[in-house]
Amino acid sequence: MTATAPRPFGRTLCAMITPFTAAGALDPDAARAHAARLVAEGCDGIVLSGTTGESPTTTDAEKSALLRAVRAEIGDGVPLLSGVGGPDTAATLRLARQAEEAGADGLLVVSPYYSRPPQAAVEAYVLRVAESTGLPLMVYDIPGRTGVRIEPETLLRLAEHPRVVAVKDCSYDLLGATNVLARTSLAYYSGSEELNLPLYAVGGAGYVSTVANVAPRQVRAPLDAFDAGRTDEAARLNGLTARLVELMMASGLPGTVTAKALLDAGPVREPLQPAGREATDGLRKAYEELLAA
């Protein structure tokens, strides 16, 4: 099924960290260098200013500067999305227009968090964003963080809008995703590394991965093997990434913290705190074992 799955933003996307200087300021030079490395090592799309990019604690000006710096580095051949979603519709619309002006190819729109709006309000919010620019949207369903699910029936209705083209799925509902895939042309991107291969196997478009910041080739390898018809090899390669995925994404520390610990990409912004020595040592051991596998 993957051969015919729509891929409006590519197949192997990285949810990129936002590098900071030791003093805590945006580091555009480090961002450019990191983005170039990601593309060179197999990422065919980049998402900026998502949760991994510390969007809650970066300013509008920093988001725009980051986008412009990365756009200048990677050129126009690699899809570049910018996270604009949040709890305030007016602020989201402002960020959407700013991202379009700065050169984004698409928008990542998370459902409004904390206020727990009903489905009709979530739908209205996404449609407002879709009408605010000429850019295509990837809707981000991550109820574990936002407190509200974007239900499959809501996605079916949103899919009728020509600029709502994709979903970043962190719902952990493979059946729901399969049903939406069967009834729409929405491109489904896994946002949970442990489900990258399963979702891809039922028609998903690929992934948006935090772990790809540190191991882009290894995260991509199972999908490459699957596309080549080597399903046993795909499963084996997928299993090799499991320990690092677990430590980075399910150990109690946010993926931003664990990725920056491995990359030495500057501090995280409060209220986040850096990973401690024990966690960092464990991460590095798993990372080195994956690279050596």
mmCIF file of C-alpha atoms in Angstrom:
data_model
loop_
_atom_site.group_PDB
_atom_site.id
_atom_site.type_symbol
_atom_site.label_atom_id
_atom_site.label_comp_id
_atom_site.label_asym_id
_atom_site.label_seq_id
_atom_site.Cartn_x
_atom_site.Cartn_y
_atom_site.Cartn_z
ATOM 1 C CA MET A 1 0.000 0.000 0.000
ATOM 2 C CA THR A 2 2.861 2.395 0.654
ATOM 3 C CA ALA A 3 3.642 2.690 -3.024
ATOM 4 C CA THR A 4 0.384 4.585 -3.589
ATOM 5 C CA ALA A 5 0.118 6.364 -0.246
ATOM 6 C CA PRO A 6 0.032 10.165 -0.598
ATOM 7 C CA ARG A 7 3.213 11.822 0.673
ATOM 8 C CA PRO A 8 2.700 15.584 0.440
ATOM 9 C CA PHE A 9 5.678 16.337 2.694
ATOM 10 C CA GLY A 10 7.963 13.423 1.931
ATOM 11 C CA ARG A 11 8.264 10.149 3.820
ATOM 12 C CA THR A 12 10.971 10.437 6.489
ATOM 13 C CA LEU A 13 10.544 13.677 8.421
ATOM 14 C CA CYS A 14 12.449 14.839 11.483
ATOM 15 C CA ALA A 15 10.803 16.825 14.269
ATOM 16 C CA MET A 16 13.886 18.986 14.656
ATOM 17 C CA ILE A 17 15.231 20.323 17.916
ATOM 18 C CA THR A 18 15.891 24.047 18.230
ATOM 19 C CA PRO A 19 19.578 24.580 19.091
ATOM 20 C CA PHE A 20 20.408 27.266 21.651
ATOM 21 C CA THR A 21 23.680 28.874 22.622
ATOM 22 C CA ALA A 22 25.155 28.264 26.061
ATOM 23 C CA ALA A 23 23.490 31.523 27.117
ATOM 24 C CA GLY A 24 20.103 30.224 25.982
ATOM 25 C CA ALA A 25 19.641 32.273 22.793
ATOM 26 C CA LEU A 26 18.572 30.855 19.452
ATOM 27 C CA ASP A 27 21.595 29.484 17.588
ATOM 28 C CA PRO A 28 20.771 29.806 13.862
ATOM 29 C CA ASP A 29 24.220 28.606 12.768
ATOM 30 C CA ALA A 30 23.813 25.369 14.720
ATOM 31 C CA ALA A 31 20.277 25.005 13.362
ATOM 32 C CA ARG A 32 21.512 25.317 9.794
ATOM 33 C CA ALA A 33 24.260 22.769 10.385
ATOM 34 C CA HIS A 34 21.896 20.306 12.050
ATOM 35 C CA ALA A 35 19.288 20.623 9.304
ATOM 36 C CA ALA A 36 21.926 20.030 6.633
ATOM 37 C CA ARG A 37 23.090 16.881 8.444
ATOM 38 C CA LEU A 38 19.529 15.573 8.729
ATOM 39 C CA VAL A 39 18.954 15.955 5.007
ATOM 40 C CA ALA A 40 22.330 14.404 4.160
ATOM 41 C CA GLU A 41 21.555 11.388 6.335
ATOM 42 C CA GLY A 42 18.132 10.541 4.968
ATOM 43 C CA CYS A 43 15.453 12.943 6.189
ATOM 44 C CA ASP A 44 13.385 14.159 3.244
ATOM 45 C CA GLY A 45 11.370 16.660 5.285
ATOM 46 C CA ILE A 46 11.830 18.735 8.434
ATOM 47 C CA VAL A 47 9.329 20.004 10.979
ATOM 48 C CA LEU A 48 10.408 23.085 12.933
ATOM 49 C CA SER A 49 8.879 24.593 16.067
ATOM 50 C CA GLY A 50 6.973 21.531 17.140
ATOM 51 C CA THR A 51 7.038 20.304 20.727
ATOM 52 C CA THR A 52 10.492 18.825 20.104
ATOM 53 C CA GLY A 53 11.514 22.269 18.870
ATOM 54 C CA GLU A 54 10.396 23.782 22.192
ATOM 55 C CA SER A 55 7.641 25.834 20.583
ATOM 56 C CA PRO A 56 5.963 26.692 23.912
ATOM 57 C CA THR A 57 9.073 28.605 25.023
ATOM 58 C CA THR A 58 10.333 30.170 21.792
ATOM 59 C CA THR A 59 9.085 33.577 20.699
ATOM 60 C CA ASP A 60 7.307 34.366 17.441
ATOM 61 C CA ALA A 61 10.427 36.193 16.263
ATOM 62 C CA GLU A 62 12.628 33.199 17.079
ATOM 63 C CA LYS A 63 10.303 30.850 15.196
ATOM 64 C CA SER A 64 10.491 33.055 12.125
ATOM 65 C CA ALA A 65 14.282 33.442 12.360
ATOM 66 C CA LEU A 66 14.719 29.674 12.738
ATOM 67 C CA LEU A 67 12.536 28.990 9.716
ATOM 68 C CA ARG A 68 14.356 31.519 7.549
ATOM 69 C CA ALA A 69 17.770 30.171 8.575
ATOM 70 C CA VAL A 70 16.887 26.546 7.830
ATOM 71 C CA ARG A 71 15.151 27.465 4.573
ATOM 72 C CA ALA A 72 18.269 29.298 3.422
ATOM 73 C CA GLU A 73 20.426 26.275 4.307
ATOM 74 C CA ILE A 74 18.441 23.433 2.762
ATOM 75 C CA GLY A 75 16.935 25.283 -0.201
ATOM 76 C CA ASP A 76 13.550 24.631 -1.753
ATOM 77 C CA GLY A 77 13.891 20.928 -2.513
ATOM 78 C CA VAL A 78 13.142 19.628 0.987
ATOM 79 C CA PRO A 79 9.664 20.168 2.492
ATOM 80 C CA LEU A 80 9.825 22.409 5.536
ATOM 81 C CA LEU A 81 6.906 22.602 7.947
ATOM 82 C CA SER A 82 6.450 24.943 10.873
ATOM 83 C CA GLY A 83 4.476 24.198 14.009
ATOM 84 C CA VAL A 84 1.890 26.904 14.602
ATOM 85 C CA GLY A 85 -0.794 25.279 16.766
ATOM 86 C CA GLY A 86 -1.629 26.216 20.309
ATOM 87 C CA PRO A 87 -4.383 27.051 22.764
ATOM 88 C CA ASP A 88 -5.126 30.499 21.300
ATOM 89 C CA THR A 89 -6.731 30.626 17.848
ATOM 90 C CA ALA A 90 -5.708 34.231 17.192
ATOM 91 C CA ALA A 91 -2.074 33.477 18.023
ATOM 92 C CA THR A 92 -2.170 30.357 15.846
ATOM 93 C CA LEU A 93 -3.469 32.339 12.861
ATOM 94 C CA ARG A 94 -0.758 34.937 13.366
ATOM 95 C CA LEU A 95 1.947 32.248 13.447
ATOM 96 C CA ALA A 96 0.486 30.581 10.353
ATOM 97 C CA ARG A 97 0.721 33.782 8.328
ATOM 98 C CA GLN A 98 4.213 34.448 9.666
ATOM 99 C CA ALA A 99 5.345 30.944 8.667
ATOM 100 C CA GLU A 100 3.999 31.406 5.163
ATOM 101 C CA GLU A 101 5.902 34.680 4.816
ATOM 102 C CA ALA A 102 9.111 33.063 6.113
ATOM 103 C CA GLY A 103 9.039 30.307 3.503
ATOM 104 C CA ALA A 104 7.311 27.290 5.045
ATOM 105 C CA ASP A 105 5.914 24.615 2.731
ATOM 106 C CA GLY A 106 3.283 23.521 5.228
ATOM 107 C CA LEU A 107 1.925 23.968 8.733
ATOM 108 C CA LEU A 108 1.821 21.535 11.648
ATOM 109 C CA VAL A 109 -1.360 22.289 13.575
ATOM 110 C CA VAL A 110 -1.767 20.626 16.961
ATOM 111 C CA SER A 111 -5.233 20.544 18.499
ATOM 112 C CA PRO A 112 -5.820 23.299 21.077
ATOM 113 C CA TYR A 113 -4.443 22.135 24.386
ATOM 114 C CA TYR A 114 -5.423 22.536 28.023
ATOM 115 C CA SER A 115 -8.904 23.975 27.414
ATOM 116 C CA ARG A 116 -10.163 20.602 26.116
ATOM 117 C CA PRO A 117 -12.544 21.960 23.459
ATOM 118 C CA PRO A 118 -15.296 19.705 22.079
ATOM 119 C CA GLN A 119 -14.924 18.200 18.623
ATOM 120 C CA ALA A 120 -16.945 20.902 16.884
ATOM 121 C CA ALA A 121 -14.582 23.526 18.294
ATOM 122 C CA VAL A 122 -11.490 21.534 17.281
ATOM 123 C CA GLU A 123 -12.866 21.230 13.767
ATOM 124 C CA ALA A 124 -13.646 24.945 13.571
ATOM 125 C CA TYR A 125 -10.152 25.776 14.801
ATOM 126 C CA VAL A 126 -8.417 23.672 12.147
ATOM 127 C CA LEU A 127 -10.624 25.090 9.410
ATOM 128 C CA ARG A 128 -9.828 28.635 10.541
ATOM 129 C CA VAL A 129 -6.128 27.861 10.175
ATOM 130 C CA ALA A 130 -6.695 26.217 6.793
ATOM 131 C CA GLU A 131 -8.411 29.358 5.543
ATOM 132 C CA SER A 132 -5.751 31.732 6.918
ATOM 133 C CA THR A 133 -2.998 30.934 4.379
ATOM 134 C CA GLY A 134 -2.465 29.112 1.120
ATOM 135 C CA LEU A 135 -0.324 26.434 2.801
ATOM 136 C CA PRO A 136 -1.292 22.777 3.267
ATOM 137 C CA LEU A 137 -1.852 21.519 6.813
ATOM 138 C CA MET A 138 -0.661 18.508 8.773
ATOM 139 C CA VAL A 139 -3.060 18.077 11.681
ATOM 140 C CA TYR A 140 -1.352 16.842 14.839
ATOM 141 C CA ASP A 141 -3.356 14.424 16.996
ATOM 142 C CA ILE A 142 -1.583 13.872 20.325
ATOM 143 C CA PRO A 143 -4.222 13.566 23.052
ATOM 144 C CA GLY A 144 -1.670 12.536 25.684
ATOM 145 C CA ARG A 145 -0.286 16.070 25.607
ATOM 146 C CA THR A 146 -3.253 18.194 24.536
ATOM 147 C CA GLY A 147 -5.951 16.509 26.613
ATOM 148 C CA VAL A 148 -8.288 16.203 23.619
ATOM 149 C CA ARG A 149 -8.431 13.671 20.795
ATOM 150 C CA ILE A 150 -9.108 14.610 17.206
ATOM 151 C CA GLU A 151 -11.648 11.864 16.653
ATOM 152 C CA PRO A 152 -11.671 9.843 13.426
ATOM 153 C CA GLU A 153 -15.065 11.259 12.479
ATOM 154 C CA THR A 154 -13.678 14.777 12.870
ATOM 155 C CA LEU A 155 -10.736 13.887 10.627
ATOM 156 C CA LEU A 156 -13.131 12.548 8.003
ATOM 157 C CA ARG A 157 -14.855 15.925 7.884
ATOM 158 C CA LEU A 158 -11.593 17.888 7.930
ATOM 159 C CA ALA A 159 -10.308 15.822 5.008
ATOM 160 C CA GLU A 160 -12.926 17.493 2.809
ATOM 161 C CA HIS A 161 -10.946 20.755 2.973
ATOM 162 C CA PRO A 162 -8.389 20.882 0.142
ATOM 163 C CA ARG A 163 -5.590 22.214 2.372
ATOM 164 C CA VAL A 164 -6.009 19.637 5.151
ATOM 165 C CA VAL A 165 -3.786 16.986 3.614
ATOM 166 C CA ALA A 166 -2.028 15.074 6.389
ATOM 167 C CA VAL A 167 -2.107 13.839 9.974
ATOM 168 C CA LYS A 168 0.710 13.411 12.452
ATOM 169 C CA ASP A 169 -0.687 10.569 14.503
ATOM 170 C CA CYS A 170 0.167 10.065 18.178
ATOM 171 C CA SER A 171 -3.238 8.673 19.109
ATOM 172 C CA TYR A 172 -2.056 5.059 19.536
ATOM 173 C CA ASP A 173 -5.240 4.014 17.720
ATOM 174 C CA LEU A 174 -4.136 1.935 14.756
ATOM 175 C CA LEU A 175 -7.706 0.849 14.014
ATOM 176 C CA GLY A 176 -8.931 4.447 13.938
ATOM 177 C CA ALA A 177 -6.060 5.434 11.651
ATOM 178 C CA THR A 178 -6.758 2.500 9.352
ATOM 179 C CA ASN A 179 -10.416 3.510 9.063
ATOM 180 C CA VAL A 180 -9.519 7.103 8.164
ATOM 181 C CA LEU A 181 -6.918 5.920 5.665
ATOM 182 C CA ALA A 182 -9.511 3.726 3.994
ATOM 183 C CA ARG A 183 -12.035 6.567 3.622
ATOM 184 C CA THR A 184 -9.892 9.617 2.797
ATOM 185 C CA SER A 185 -6.775 10.666 0.923
ATOM 186 C CA LEU A 186 -5.156 12.019 4.095
ATOM 187 C CA ALA A 187 -1.460 11.197 4.421
ATOM 188 C CA TYR A 188 -0.821 9.581 7.808
ATOM 189 C CA TYR A 189 2.546 10.199 9.432
ATOM 190 C CA SER A 190 3.474 8.299 12.563
ATOM 191 C CA GLY A 191 4.473 10.541 15.446
ATOM 192 C CA SER A 192 5.274 7.591 17.718
ATOM 193 C CA GLU A 193 8.463 5.814 16.693
ATOM 194 C CA GLU A 194 7.328 2.422 17.921
ATOM 195 C CA LEU A 195 4.451 2.610 15.424
ATOM 196 C CA ASN A 196 6.435 3.893 12.435
ATOM 197 C CA LEU A 197 6.595 0.520 10.724
ATOM 198 C CA PRO A 198 3.100 -0.767 11.689
ATOM 199 C CA LEU A 199 1.389 2.390 10.447
ATOM 200 C CA TYR A 200 3.489 2.405 7.280
ATOM 201 C CA ALA A 201 2.518 -1.201 6.605
ATOM 202 C CA VAL A 202 -1.202 -0.348 6.536
ATOM 203 C CA GLY A 203 -0.800 2.606 4.182
ATOM 204 C CA GLY A 204 0.842 5.360 6.192
ATOM 205 C CA ALA A 205 2.950 7.989 4.477
ATOM 206 C CA GLY A 206 5.949 7.766 6.808
ATOM 207 C CA TYR A 207 6.857 9.449 10.067
ATOM 208 C CA VAL A 208 7.694 12.663 11.885
ATOM 209 C CA SER A 209 10.381 11.517 14.303
ATOM 210 C CA THR A 210 12.182 13.027 17.277
ATOM 211 C CA VAL A 211 14.638 10.120 17.394
ATOM 212 C CA ALA A 212 15.649 10.985 13.816
ATOM 213 C CA ASN A 213 17.536 13.958 15.278
ATOM 214 C CA VAL A 214 20.188 11.556 16.532
ATOM 215 C CA ALA A 215 19.821 8.462 14.309
ATOM 216 C CA PRO A 216 18.215 9.486 11.004
ATOM 217 C CA ARG A 217 19.623 6.596 8.966
ATOM 218 C CA GLN A 218 18.626 3.981 11.531
ATOM 219 C CA VAL A 219 15.070 5.291 11.885
ATOM 220 C CA ARG A 220 14.669 5.316 8.119
ATOM 221 C CA ALA A 221 16.138 1.855 7.476
ATOM 222 C CA PRO A 222 13.020 -0.225 8.352
ATOM 223 C CA LEU A 223 10.906 1.735 5.865
ATOM 224 C CA ASP A 224 13.514 1.330 3.144
ATOM 225 C CA ALA A 225 13.593 -2.424 3.725
ATOM 226 C CA PHE A 226 9.799 -2.615 3.716
ATOM 227 C CA ASP A 227 9.602 -0.743 0.412
ATOM 228 C CA ALA A 228 12.105 -3.193 -1.049
ATOM 229 C CA GLY A 229 9.875 -6.109 -0.062
ATOM 230 C CA ARG A 230 12.225 -7.330 2.683
ATOM 231 C CA THR A 231 9.628 -7.435 5.452
ATOM 232 C CA ASP A 232 11.633 -9.715 7.743
ATOM 233 C CA GLU A 233 14.576 -7.335 7.464
ATOM 234 C CA ALA A 234 12.292 -4.383 8.132
ATOM 235 C CA ALA A 235 11.093 -5.992 11.348
ATOM 236 C CA ARG A 236 14.660 -6.773 12.419
ATOM 237 C CA LEU A 237 15.867 -3.236 11.771
ATOM 238 C CA ASN A 238 12.852 -1.857 13.577
ATOM 239 C CA GLY A 239 13.725 -3.954 16.585
ATOM 240 C CA LEU A 240 17.259 -2.576 16.669
ATOM 241 C CA THR A 241 15.944 0.925 17.350
ATOM 242 C CA ALA A 242 13.638 -0.160 20.183
ATOM 243 C CA ARG A 243 15.973 0.423 23.136
ATOM 244 C CA LEU A 244 16.986 3.914 22.034
ATOM 245 C CA VAL A 245 13.348 4.794 21.282
ATOM 246 C CA GLU A 246 12.341 3.585 24.719
ATOM 247 C CA LEU A 247 15.005 5.620 26.502
ATOM 248 C CA MET A 248 14.435 8.747 24.440
ATOM 249 C CA MET A 249 10.644 8.746 24.338
ATOM 250 C CA ALA A 250 9.294 6.607 27.179
ATOM 251 C CA SER A 251 11.697 7.008 30.082
ATOM 252 C CA GLY A 252 9.931 9.925 31.738
ATOM 253 C CA LEU A 253 12.020 12.602 30.025
ATOM 254 C CA PRO A 254 10.693 14.607 27.058
ATOM 255 C CA GLY A 255 12.217 13.785 23.698
ATOM 256 C CA THR A 256 13.600 17.306 23.455
ATOM 257 C CA VAL A 257 15.652 16.731 26.592
ATOM 258 C CA THR A 258 16.982 13.350 25.520
ATOM 259 C CA ALA A 259 17.803 14.464 21.978
ATOM 260 C CA LYS A 260 19.714 17.496 23.207
ATOM 261 C CA ALA A 261 21.581 15.354 25.731
ATOM 262 C CA LEU A 262 22.870 13.173 22.888
ATOM 263 C CA LEU A 263 23.581 16.011 20.483
ATOM 264 C CA ASP A 264 25.095 18.543 22.883
ATOM 265 C CA ALA A 265 22.820 21.073 21.181
ATOM 266 C CA GLY A 266 22.728 23.631 23.962
ATOM 267 C CA PRO A 267 20.395 23.903 26.922
ATOM 268 C CA VAL A 268 16.663 23.332 27.084
ATOM 269 C CA ARG A 269 14.458 26.169 28.230
ATOM 270 C CA GLU A 270 12.698 26.133 31.555
ATOM 271 C CA PRO A 271 10.501 24.655 32.809
ATOM 272 C CA LEU A 272 12.362 21.769 31.140
ATOM 273 C CA GLN A 273 15.572 20.658 32.813
ATOM 274 C CA PRO A 274 18.570 18.904 31.246
ATOM 275 C CA ALA A 275 19.003 15.163 31.532
ATOM 276 C CA GLY A 276 21.068 14.023 34.494
ATOM 277 C CA ARG A 277 24.333 12.122 34.231
ATOM 278 C CA GLU A 278 22.765 8.686 34.762
ATOM 279 C CA ALA A 279 20.119 9.231 32.079
ATOM 280 C CA THR A 280 22.658 10.678 29.660
ATOM 281 C CA ASP A 281 25.041 7.753 30.162
ATOM 282 C CA GLY A 282 22.222 5.280 29.479
ATOM 283 C CA LEU A 283 21.170 7.154 26.363
ATOM 284 C CA ARG A 284 24.695 7.276 25.024
ATOM 285 C CA LYS A 285 25.207 3.569 25.610
ATOM 286 C CA ALA A 286 22.006 2.680 23.719
ATOM 287 C CA TYR A 287 22.904 5.109 20.958
ATOM 288 C CA GLU A 288 26.386 3.666 20.496
ATOM 289 C CA GLU A 289 24.994 0.121 20.476
ATOM 290 C CA LEU A 290 22.532 1.094 17.725
ATOM 291 C CA LEU A 291 25.257 2.673 15.624
ATOM 292 C CA ALA A 292 27.401 -0.431 16.023
ATOM 293 C CA ALA A 293 24.588 -2.873 15.154
#
